[in-house]
């Protein structure tokens, strides 16, 4: 019943911006952390950014100063603002939501959204 859906991926030129969104649809799922990962063809999946309710945002070195992660209070929704995009940012971006259903700790992955940076 828990569904994690990413959106906002698109084709953009180098230097452009995109804002990805992650919506977790579940009546009893409470998100306490939301992360973004990406995977390019032939490469390992890598952590891009993460944020928790009581912590500060953390970023991979290769996106610091360019990306900003955020989470909407009161809703199971998160965002990844991506600025100054580079061709090497091309990948499928996945949302990873961690939280609870009742007293159980659970986590879910979205199916990904394609980001392509090309001239």
mmCIF file of C-alpha atoms in Angstrom:
data_model
loop_
_atom_site.group_PDB
_atom_site.id
_atom_site.type_symbol
_atom_site.label_atom_id
_atom_site.label_comp_id
_atom_site.label_asym_id
_atom_site.label_seq_id
_atom_site.Cartn_x
_atom_site.Cartn_y
_atom_site.Cartn_z
ATOM 1 C CA UNK A 1 0.000 0.000 0.000
ATOM 2 C CA UNK A 2 3.007 2.289 0.351
ATOM 3 C CA UNK A 3 3.950 3.971 -2.877
ATOM 4 C CA UNK A 4 6.917 6.240 -3.497
ATOM 5 C CA UNK A 5 6.661 8.308 -6.662
ATOM 6 C CA UNK A 6 9.319 10.606 -8.067
ATOM 7 C CA UNK A 7 8.640 13.302 -10.611
ATOM 8 C CA UNK A 8 10.352 16.260 -12.221
ATOM 9 C CA UNK A 9 12.972 14.523 -14.309
ATOM 10 C CA UNK A 10 13.514 15.976 -17.751
ATOM 11 C CA UNK A 11 15.992 16.790 -20.481
ATOM 12 C CA UNK A 12 17.886 19.998 -19.725
ATOM 13 C CA UNK A 13 20.925 21.783 -21.066
ATOM 14 C CA UNK A 14 24.144 22.017 -19.068
ATOM 15 C CA UNK A 15 23.837 24.770 -16.496
ATOM 16 C CA UNK A 16 20.092 24.346 -16.262
ATOM 17 C CA UNK A 17 17.972 23.457 -13.257
ATOM 18 C CA UNK A 18 15.400 20.881 -12.276
ATOM 19 C CA UNK A 19 13.330 20.302 -9.178
ATOM 20 C CA UNK A 20 12.561 16.720 -8.351
ATOM 21 C CA UNK A 21 9.708 15.748 -6.079
ATOM 22 C CA UNK A 22 9.060 12.629 -4.075
ATOM 23 C CA UNK A 23 5.602 11.821 -2.784
ATOM 24 C CA UNK A 24 5.004 8.948 -0.409
ATOM 25 C CA UNK A 25 1.402 7.785 -0.568
ATOM 26 C CA UNK A 26 0.345 5.863 2.495
ATOM 27 C CA UNK A 27 -2.234 6.663 5.113
ATOM 28 C CA UNK A 28 -0.214 5.305 8.050
ATOM 29 C CA UNK A 29 3.356 5.808 6.852
ATOM 30 C CA UNK A 30 5.268 8.517 8.694
ATOM 31 C CA UNK A 31 8.438 9.631 6.971
ATOM 32 C CA UNK A 32 11.397 10.530 9.159
ATOM 33 C CA UNK A 33 14.079 10.566 6.488
ATOM 34 C CA UNK A 34 14.175 11.048 2.774
ATOM 35 C CA UNK A 35 17.141 10.408 0.534
ATOM 36 C CA UNK A 36 17.973 10.764 -3.114
ATOM 37 C CA UNK A 37 20.158 8.317 -4.994
ATOM 38 C CA UNK A 38 21.087 8.148 -8.631
ATOM 39 C CA UNK A 39 22.341 5.538 -11.022
ATOM 40 C CA UNK A 40 23.832 6.051 -14.437
ATOM 41 C CA UNK A 41 24.158 3.235 -16.991
ATOM 42 C CA UNK A 42 27.082 0.990 -16.162
ATOM 43 C CA UNK A 43 27.694 2.660 -12.824
ATOM 44 C CA UNK A 44 26.886 1.895 -9.222
ATOM 45 C CA UNK A 45 23.987 3.558 -7.520
ATOM 46 C CA UNK A 46 25.260 6.454 -5.432
ATOM 47 C CA UNK A 47 23.868 8.603 -2.679
ATOM 48 C CA UNK A 48 23.166 12.170 -3.737
ATOM 49 C CA UNK A 49 21.582 13.776 -0.687
ATOM 50 C CA UNK A 50 19.585 13.009 2.417
ATOM 51 C CA UNK A 51 17.541 14.801 5.023
ATOM 52 C CA UNK A 52 15.942 13.861 8.334
ATOM 53 C CA UNK A 53 13.358 15.553 10.505
ATOM 54 C CA UNK A 54 15.828 16.688 13.149
ATOM 55 C CA UNK A 55 19.036 16.713 11.184
ATOM 56 C CA UNK A 56 20.685 18.959 8.667
ATOM 57 C CA UNK A 57 20.827 18.130 4.985
ATOM 58 C CA UNK A 58 23.785 16.130 3.799
ATOM 59 C CA UNK A 59 25.171 15.986 0.293
ATOM 60 C CA UNK A 60 27.607 14.034 -1.740
ATOM 61 C CA UNK A 61 30.731 16.015 -2.519
ATOM 62 C CA UNK A 62 29.975 16.138 -6.214
ATOM 63 C CA UNK A 63 26.703 18.052 -5.710
ATOM 64 C CA UNK A 64 27.590 20.379 -2.832
ATOM 65 C CA UNK A 65 26.791 23.955 -3.708
ATOM 66 C CA UNK A 66 24.578 22.910 -6.590
ATOM 67 C CA UNK A 67 21.810 20.743 -5.128
ATOM 68 C CA UNK A 68 19.467 21.418 -2.225
ATOM 69 C CA UNK A 69 17.297 18.839 -0.520
ATOM 70 C CA UNK A 70 14.173 19.713 1.420
ATOM 71 C CA UNK A 71 11.188 18.093 3.044
ATOM 72 C CA UNK A 72 7.703 19.481 3.489
ATOM 73 C CA UNK A 73 6.477 19.520 7.069
ATOM 74 C CA UNK A 74 3.176 17.796 7.663
ATOM 75 C CA UNK A 75 3.288 15.917 4.383
ATOM 76 C CA UNK A 76 5.253 12.945 3.133
ATOM 77 C CA UNK A 77 6.758 14.975 0.354
ATOM 78 C CA UNK A 78 10.334 15.888 -0.402
ATOM 79 C CA UNK A 79 12.207 17.785 -3.076
ATOM 80 C CA UNK A 80 15.614 17.935 -4.632
ATOM 81 C CA UNK A 81 16.481 21.240 -6.240
ATOM 82 C CA UNK A 82 19.231 20.718 -8.782
ATOM 83 C CA UNK A 83 21.089 23.719 -10.147
ATOM 84 C CA UNK A 84 24.015 24.111 -12.508
ATOM 85 C CA UNK A 85 23.412 20.668 -13.899
ATOM 86 C CA UNK A 86 26.259 18.940 -15.658
ATOM 87 C CA UNK A 87 26.289 16.104 -18.188
ATOM 88 C CA UNK A 88 27.693 13.796 -15.527
ATOM 89 C CA UNK A 89 24.501 14.355 -13.523
ATOM 90 C CA UNK A 90 22.638 12.328 -16.121
ATOM 91 C CA UNK A 91 21.096 9.368 -14.332
ATOM 92 C CA UNK A 92 17.930 7.870 -12.999
ATOM 93 C CA UNK A 93 17.202 9.526 -9.676
ATOM 94 C CA UNK A 94 15.545 7.470 -6.971
ATOM 95 C CA UNK A 95 13.754 8.563 -3.845
ATOM 96 C CA UNK A 96 14.337 6.479 -0.739
ATOM 97 C CA UNK A 97 11.878 7.061 2.071
ATOM 98 C CA UNK A 98 12.456 5.822 5.603
ATOM 99 C CA UNK A 99 9.812 5.930 8.264
ATOM 100 C CA UNK A 100 7.363 4.006 10.365
ATOM 101 C CA UNK A 101 4.049 2.283 10.052
ATOM 102 C CA UNK A 102 2.779 2.036 13.561
ATOM 103 C CA UNK A 103 5.761 0.797 15.575
ATOM 104 C CA UNK A 104 7.469 -0.847 12.618
ATOM 105 C CA UNK A 105 10.451 0.775 10.930
ATOM 106 C CA UNK A 106 10.260 0.454 7.169
ATOM 107 C CA UNK A 107 11.796 1.906 4.049
ATOM 108 C CA UNK A 108 10.695 2.127 0.442
ATOM 109 C CA UNK A 109 12.206 2.980 -2.902
ATOM 110 C CA UNK A 110 10.597 4.763 -5.801
ATOM 111 C CA UNK A 111 10.894 3.610 -9.391
ATOM 112 C CA UNK A 112 13.011 6.571 -10.405
ATOM 113 C CA UNK A 113 12.814 9.582 -12.665
ATOM 114 C CA UNK A 114 15.159 10.174 -15.584
ATOM 115 C CA UNK A 115 17.365 13.241 -15.598
ATOM 116 C CA UNK A 116 19.274 13.918 -18.783
ATOM 117 C CA UNK A 117 21.700 16.810 -19.100
ATOM 118 C CA UNK A 118 22.741 17.392 -22.674
ATOM 119 C CA UNK A 119 23.186 20.195 -25.156
#
